[in-house]
Amino acid sequence: MRKSCLGLVVAIVMVLLATWPAAAEKIGEVSTTFKLVGANDKIVIEAFDDPDIPGATCYVSRAKTGGIRGSLGVAEDRSDASLACRQTGPIILPPEVASGRADGKRVFRKSTSLLFKKLQVVRFYDKKRNTLVYLTYSDKLIDGSPKNSISTIVVLPWQK
């Protein structure tokens, strides 16, 4: 009984880790507004690799609210974001991506407020043009934002 419960827990953790959106690596930031008290407002640049497609990397720039509330983590960041994705190595599409079954899959998510608001990146595959399409947008529990950005990667043979 104990071994079967442990096996079930391990299996659940592995499934969750396999479906978890990618983690971002901070590339840099610039201050946009000086705050006398607390951190300045910033634009943060982060990179993440598509968790399902080695060789596909996206860069997100997003607004980060400063001040006392921002320093404490209770401020809500703006929905403004920009996205640029590039081929950084050989790309071999997994069958679920190539077939379109994985269209709309979330590949990145970042919390942009204490509760409920998230910046997300989802992936689609345009089979006719052999192109990966990444869309970034912001959503809330009740309402989201129409602000969005897309970037594409044409899947080509990799040459160093």
Coordinates of N, CA and C in Angstrom, one line a residue:
M1 N 0.8 -1.2 0.0 CA 0.0 0.0 0.0 C 0.9 1.3 0.0
R2 N 1.9 1.2 0.9 CA 2.8 2.4 1.0 C 3.5 2.6 -0.3
K3 N 4.0 1.5 -0.9 CA 4.8 1.7 -2.2 C 3.9 2.2 -3.3
S4 N 2.7 1.7 -3.4 CA 1.8 2.1 -4.5 C 1.4 3.6 -4.3
C5 N 1.3 4.1 -3.1 CA 1.0 5.5 -2.8 C 2.2 6.4 -3.2
L6 N 3.4 5.9 -2.9 CA 4.6 6.6 -3.2 C 4.8 6.6 -4.7
G7 N 4.5 5.5 -5.4 CA 4.6 5.5 -6.9 C 3.6 6.4 -7.5
L8 N 2.4 6.5 -7.0 CA 1.4 7.4 -7.5 C 1.9 8.9 -7.3
V9 N 2.4 9.2 -6.2 CA 2.9 10.6 -5.9 C 4.0 10.9 -6.9
V10 N 4.9 10.0 -7.1 CA 6.1 10.3 -8.0 C 5.5 10.5 -9.4
A11 N 4.6 9.6 -9.9 CA 4.0 9.8 -11.2 C 3.3 11.1 -11.4
I12 N 2.6 11.5 -10.4 CA 1.9 12.8 -10.5 C 2.8 14.0 -10.6
V13 N 3.9 13.9 -9.8 CA 4.9 15.0 -9.8 C 5.6 15.0 -11.2
M14 N 5.9 13.9 -11.7 CA 6.6 13.8 -13.0 C 5.6 14.4 -14.1
V15 N 4.4 14.1 -14.1 CA 3.4 14.6 -15.1 C 3.3 16.2 -14.9
L16 N 3.2 16.6 -13.7 CA 3.2 18.1 -13.5 C 4.4 18.8 -13.9
L17 N 5.6 18.2 -13.7 CA 6.8 18.8 -14.2 C 6.9 18.8 -15.7
A18 N 6.4 17.8 -16.3 CA 6.5 17.7 -17.8 C 5.5 18.7 -18.4
T19 N 4.4 19.1 -17.8 CA 3.5 20.0 -18.4 C 3.6 21.4 -17.8
W20 N 4.5 21.6 -17.0 CA 4.7 23.0 -16.4 C 5.3 23.9 -17.4
P21 N 4.8 25.1 -17.5 CA 5.4 26.1 -18.4 C 6.9 26.4 -18.1
A22 N 7.6 26.8 -19.1 CA 9.1 27.1 -19.0 C 9.3 28.2 -17.9
A23 N 10.5 28.1 -17.3 CA 11.0 29.1 -16.4 C 11.8 30.1 -17.2
A24 N 11.7 31.4 -16.8 CA 12.5 32.4 -17.6 C 13.8 32.7 -16.9
E25 N 14.7 33.1 -17.8 CA 16.0 33.6 -17.3 C 16.1 35.1 -17.5
K26 N 16.4 35.8 -16.5 CA 16.4 37.3 -16.6 C 17.7 37.7 -17.4
I27 N 17.5 38.5 -18.5 CA 18.5 38.9 -19.3 C 19.0 40.3 -18.9
G28 N 18.0 41.2 -18.6 CA 18.4 42.5 -18.2 C 17.1 43.3 -17.9
E29 N 17.4 44.6 -17.5 CA 16.2 45.5 -17.2 C 16.7 46.9 -17.3
V30 N 15.8 47.8 -17.5 CA 16.0 49.3 -17.5 C 15.0 50.0 -16.7
S31 N 15.4 51.0 -16.0 CA 14.4 51.8 -15.2 C 13.7 52.8 -16.1
T32 N 12.4 52.9 -15.9 CA 11.6 53.8 -16.7 C 11.1 55.0 -15.9
T33 N 10.9 54.8 -14.6 CA 10.4 55.9 -13.8 C 11.1 55.8 -12.4
F34 N 11.6 57.0 -12.0 CA 12.3 57.1 -10.7 C 11.3 57.1 -9.6
K35 N 11.5 56.3 -8.6 CA 10.6 56.3 -7.4 C 11.5 56.7 -6.2
L36 N 11.1 57.7 -5.4 CA 11.9 58.1 -4.3 C 11.9 57.0 -3.2
V37 N 10.8 56.4 -3.0 CA 10.7 55.3 -2.1 C 10.3 54.0 -2.8
G38 N 11.1 53.0 -2.6 CA 10.8 51.7 -3.2 C 11.6 51.6 -4.6
A39 N 11.4 50.5 -5.2 CA 12.1 50.2 -6.5 C 11.5 51.1 -7.6
N40 N 12.3 51.4 -8.6 CA 11.8 52.1 -9.8 C 10.9 51.2 -10.6
D41 N 10.0 51.8 -11.4 CA 9.3 51.1 -12.5 C 10.4 50.6 -13.5
K42 N 10.2 49.5 -14.1 CA 11.2 48.9 -15.0 C 10.6 48.2 -16.2
I43 N 11.4 48.0 -17.2 CA 11.1 47.1 -18.3 C 12.1 45.9 -18.1
V44 N 11.6 44.7 -17.9 CA 12.4 43.5 -17.7 C 12.4 42.7 -18.9
I45 N 13.6 42.2 -19.3 CA 13.8 41.3 -20.4 C 14.1 39.9 -19.9
E46 N 13.3 38.9 -20.3 CA 13.5 37.5 -19.9 C 13.6 36.6 -21.1
A47 N 14.3 35.5 -21.0 CA 14.4 34.5 -22.1 C 13.9 33.2 -21.5
F48 N 13.2 32.5 -22.4 CA 12.8 31.1 -22.0 C 12.9 30.2 -23.2
D49 N 13.2 29.0 -23.0 CA 13.2 28.0 -24.1 C 11.9 27.3 -24.1
D50 N 11.4 27.0 -25.3 CA 10.1 26.2 -25.4 C 10.4 24.9 -24.8
P51 N 9.6 24.5 -23.8 CA 9.9 23.2 -23.1 C 9.7 22.0 -24.0
D52 N 8.9 22.1 -25.1 CA 8.7 20.9 -25.9 C 9.6 20.9 -27.2
I53 N 10.2 22.1 -27.5 CA 10.9 22.2 -28.8 C 12.3 22.7 -28.5
P54 N 13.3 21.8 -28.3 CA 14.6 22.3 -28.2 C 15.0 23.1 -29.4
G55 N 15.8 24.2 -29.3 CA 16.2 25.0 -30.4 C 15.2 26.2 -30.6
A56 N 14.2 26.3 -29.9 CA 13.3 27.5 -30.0 C 13.3 28.3 -28.7
T57 N 13.8 29.5 -28.8 CA 13.9 30.4 -27.6 C 13.1 31.7 -27.8
C58 N 12.4 32.1 -26.8 CA 11.7 33.4 -26.9 C 12.2 34.4 -25.9
Y59 N 12.1 35.6 -26.2 CA 12.5 36.7 -25.3 C 11.2 37.6 -25.1
V60 N 10.9 37.9 -23.8 CA 9.8 38.7 -23.5 C 10.3 39.9 -22.8
S61 N 9.8 41.1 -23.2 CA 10.0 42.3 -22.4 C 8.7 42.7 -21.8
R62 N 8.7 43.1 -20.6 CA 7.4 43.4 -19.9 C 7.6 44.5 -18.9
A63 N 6.6 45.2 -18.6 CA 6.6 46.2 -17.6 C 6.5 45.6 -16.2
K64 N 7.3 46.2 -15.3 CA 7.3 45.8 -13.9 C 7.1 47.0 -13.0
T65 N 6.1 47.0 -12.2 CA 5.7 48.2 -11.4 C 6.6 48.3 -10.2
G66 N 7.1 49.5 -9.9 CA 8.0 49.7 -8.7 C 7.2 50.3 -7.5
G67 N 7.9 51.2 -6.8 CA 7.3 51.8 -5.7 C 7.3 50.9 -4.5
I68 N 6.6 51.3 -3.4 CA 6.5 50.5 -2.2 C 5.7 49.2 -2.5
R69 N 4.6 49.4 -3.2 CA 3.7 48.2 -3.5 C 4.4 47.2 -4.4
G70 N 5.2 47.8 -5.4 CA 6.0 46.9 -6.3 C 7.0 46.1 -5.5
S71 N 7.7 46.8 -4.6 CA 8.8 46.2 -3.8 C 8.2 45.1 -2.9
L72 N 7.0 45.3 -2.4 CA 6.4 44.3 -1.5 C 5.7 43.2 -2.3
G73 N 5.6 43.4 -3.6 CA 5.0 42.3 -4.5 C 3.5 42.4 -4.5
V74 N 2.9 43.5 -4.2 CA 1.4 43.6 -4.2 C 0.9 44.5 -5.3
A75 N 1.8 45.1 -6.1 CA 1.4 46.0 -7.2 C 1.0 45.1 -8.4
E76 N 0.1 45.6 -9.2 CA -0.3 44.9 -10.4 C 0.5 45.5 -11.6
D77 N 1.3 44.7 -12.3 CA 2.0 45.1 -13.5 C 1.1 45.4 -14.6
R78 N 1.5 46.3 -15.5 CA 0.7 46.6 -16.7 C 0.7 45.4 -17.6
S79 N -0.2 45.4 -18.6 CA -0.3 44.3 -19.5 C 0.6 44.5 -20.7
D80 N 1.4 45.5 -20.8 CA 2.2 45.7 -22.0 C 3.4 44.7 -22.0
A81 N 3.5 44.1 -23.1 CA 4.6 43.1 -23.3 C 5.0 43.0 -24.8
S82 N 6.2 42.6 -25.0 CA 6.7 42.4 -26.4 C 7.3 41.0 -26.4
L83 N 7.3 40.4 -27.6 CA 7.8 39.0 -27.7 C 8.6 38.9 -29.0
A84 N 9.8 38.2 -28.9 CA 10.6 37.9 -30.0 C 11.1 36.5 -29.9
C85 N 10.9 35.6 -30.8 CA 11.3 34.2 -30.7 C 12.2 33.9 -31.9
R86 N 13.2 33.1 -31.6 CA 14.3 32.8 -32.6 C 14.6 31.3 -32.5
Q87 N 15.1 30.8 -33.7 CA 15.7 29.4 -33.7 C 17.1 29.5 -33.2
T88 N 17.4 28.8 -32.1 CA 18.7 28.8 -31.5 C 19.5 27.5 -31.6
G89 N 18.9 26.6 -32.3 CA 19.5 25.3 -32.5 C 18.6 24.5 -33.4
P90 N 19.0 23.2 -33.7 CA 18.2 22.4 -34.5 C 16.8 22.1 -33.9
I91 N 15.8 22.2 -34.8 CA 14.4 22.0 -34.3 C 13.8 20.8 -35.0
I92 N 13.4 19.8 -34.1 CA 12.6 18.7 -34.6 C 11.3 18.7 -33.9
L93 N 10.2 18.9 -34.6 CA 8.9 19.0 -34.1 C 8.4 17.7 -33.5
P94 N 7.9 17.7 -32.3 CA 7.3 16.5 -31.7 C 6.0 16.2 -32.5
P95 N 5.5 15.0 -32.6 CA 4.3 14.7 -33.4 C 3.1 15.5 -32.9
E96 N 2.9 15.7 -31.6 CA 1.7 16.5 -31.2 C 1.8 17.9 -31.6
V97 N 2.9 18.5 -31.8 CA 3.1 19.8 -32.3 C 2.8 19.8 -33.9
A98 N 3.5 18.9 -34.6 CA 3.4 18.9 -36.0 C 2.0 18.6 -36.5
S99 N 1.2 17.8 -35.7 CA -0.1 17.5 -36.1 C -1.1 18.6 -35.7
G100 N -0.7 19.6 -34.9 CA -1.6 20.7 -34.5 C -2.4 20.4 -33.2
R101 N -2.2 19.1 -32.7 CA -2.9 18.8 -31.5 C -2.5 19.6 -30.3
A102 N -1.3 20.2 -30.3 CA -0.8 21.0 -29.2 C -1.0 22.5 -29.5
D103 N -1.7 22.9 -30.5 CA -2.0 24.3 -30.7 C -2.6 25.0 -29.5
G104 N -2.1 26.1 -29.2 CA -2.6 26.9 -28.0 C -2.0 26.4 -26.7
K105 N -1.0 25.6 -26.7 CA -0.4 25.1 -25.5 C 0.4 26.2 -24.8
R106 N 0.2 26.4 -23.5 CA 0.9 27.4 -22.8 C 2.4 26.9 -22.6
V107 N 3.3 27.8 -23.0 CA 4.7 27.4 -22.9 C 5.4 28.3 -21.9
F108 N 4.8 29.4 -21.5 CA 5.4 30.3 -20.5 C 4.2 31.0 -19.8
R109 N 4.4 31.2 -18.4 CA 3.5 32.0 -17.7 C 4.2 32.7 -16.5
K110 N 3.8 34.0 -16.3 CA 4.5 34.8 -15.3 C 3.4 35.5 -14.6
S111 N 3.4 35.4 -13.2 CA 2.4 36.2 -12.4 C 2.7 37.7 -12.5
T112 N 1.7 38.5 -12.7 CA 2.0 39.9 -12.8 C 1.2 40.7 -11.8
S113 N 0.6 40.0 -10.8 CA 0.0 40.7 -9.7 C 0.0 39.6 -8.6
L114 N -0.4 40.1 -7.4 CA -0.4 39.2 -6.2 C -1.4 38.1 -6.4
L115 N -2.5 38.4 -7.0 CA -3.6 37.4 -7.3 C -4.1 37.5 -8.7
F116 N -4.3 36.4 -9.4 CA -5.2 36.3 -10.6 C -4.6 36.8 -11.9
K117 N -3.7 37.8 -12.0 CA -3.3 38.3 -13.3 C -2.0 37.6 -13.7
K118 N -2.0 37.1 -15.0 CA -0.9 36.4 -15.5 C -0.5 36.9 -16.9
L119 N 0.8 36.9 -17.2 CA 1.3 37.1 -18.6 C 1.6 35.7 -19.1
Q120 N 1.0 35.4 -20.3 CA 1.2 34.0 -20.8 C 1.7 34.1 -22.3
V121 N 2.4 33.0 -22.6 CA 2.8 32.8 -24.0 C 2.3 31.4 -24.4
V122 N 1.5 31.4 -25.5 CA 1.0 30.1 -26.1 C 1.6 29.9 -27.5
R123 N 1.7 28.6 -27.9 CA 2.3 28.3 -29.1 C 1.3 27.6 -30.1
F124 N 1.4 28.0 -31.4 CA 0.6 27.4 -32.4 C 1.6 26.9 -33.5
Y125 N 1.2 26.0 -34.4 CA 2.0 25.6 -35.5 C 1.2 25.8 -36.8
D126 N 1.8 26.5 -37.7 CA 1.2 26.8 -39.0 C 1.9 25.8 -40.0
K127 N 1.2 24.6 -40.2 CA 1.8 23.5 -41.0 C 2.0 23.9 -42.4
K128 N 1.1 24.7 -43.0 CA 1.3 25.1 -44.4 C 2.6 25.9 -44.6
R129 N 3.0 26.7 -43.7 CA 4.2 27.5 -43.8 C 5.3 27.0 -43.0
N130 N 5.2 25.9 -42.3 CA 6.2 25.3 -41.5 C 6.8 26.3 -40.5
T131 N 5.8 26.9 -39.8 CA 6.2 28.1 -38.9 C 5.6 27.9 -37.5
L132 N 6.4 28.1 -36.5 CA 5.9 28.1 -35.1 C 5.4 29.6 -34.8
V133 N 4.3 29.7 -34.2 CA 3.7 31.1 -33.9 C 3.5 31.1 -32.4
Y134 N 4.1 32.1 -31.8 CA 4.0 32.3 -30.4 C 3.2 33.6 -30.1
L135 N 2.2 33.6 -29.2 CA 1.4 34.7 -28.9 C 1.5 35.0 -27.4
T136 N 1.7 36.2 -27.0 CA 1.7 36.6 -25.6 C 0.5 37.5 -25.4
Y137 N -0.1 37.3 -24.2 CA -1.2 38.1 -23.8 C -1.3 38.1 -22.3
S138 N -2.1 38.9 -21.7 CA -2.3 39.0 -20.3 C -3.8 38.7 -20.0
D139 N -4.0 37.9 -18.9 CA -5.4 37.6 -18.5 C -5.5 37.7 -17.0
K140 N -6.8 37.9 -16.6 CA -7.2 38.0 -15.2 C -8.3 37.0 -15.0
L141 N -8.7 36.8 -13.8 CA -9.8 35.9 -13.5 C -11.1 36.4 -14.1
I142 N -11.3 37.7 -14.0 CA -12.6 38.2 -14.5 C -12.4 38.7 -16.0
D143 N -11.4 39.5 -16.2 CA -11.3 40.0 -17.6 C -9.8 40.1 -17.9
G144 N -9.5 40.0 -19.2 CA -8.1 40.1 -19.6 C -7.8 41.4 -20.4
S145 N -6.8 41.4 -21.1 CA -6.4 42.6 -21.8 C -6.3 42.2 -23.3
P146 N -6.8 43.1 -24.2 CA -6.6 42.8 -25.6 C -5.2 43.0 -26.1
K147 N -4.3 43.6 -25.3 CA -2.9 43.8 -25.7 C -2.3 42.5 -25.9
N148 N -1.6 42.4 -27.0 CA -0.9 41.1 -27.4 C 0.2 41.3 -28.3
S149 N 1.0 40.3 -28.5 CA 2.2 40.4 -29.4 C 2.4 39.0 -29.9
I150 N 2.8 38.9 -31.2 CA 3.2 37.6 -31.7 C 4.6 37.6 -32.2
S151 N 5.2 36.4 -32.3 CA 6.5 36.2 -33.0 C 6.5 34.9 -33.6
T152 N 7.2 34.7 -34.7 CA 7.2 33.5 -35.4 C 8.7 32.9 -35.6
I153 N 8.7 31.6 -35.7 CA 10.0 30.9 -36.1 C 9.7 30.0 -37.3
V154 N 10.3 30.4 -38.4 CA 10.2 29.5 -39.5 C 11.2 28.3 -39.3
V155 N 10.7 27.1 -39.3 CA 11.5 25.9 -39.0 C 12.4 25.6 -40.2
L156 N 13.7 25.8 -40.0 CA 14.7 25.6 -41.1 C 15.7 24.6 -40.7
P157 N 16.4 24.0 -41.6 CA 17.6 23.2 -41.2 C 18.6 24.0 -40.5
W158 N 19.2 23.5 -39.4 CA 20.1 24.3 -38.6 C 21.5 24.2 -39.1
Q159 N 22.1 25.4 -39.3 CA 23.5 25.5 -39.7 C 24.3 26.3 -38.7
K160 N 25.4 25.8 -38.2 CA 26.2 26.6 -37.2 C 26.9 27.7 -37.8

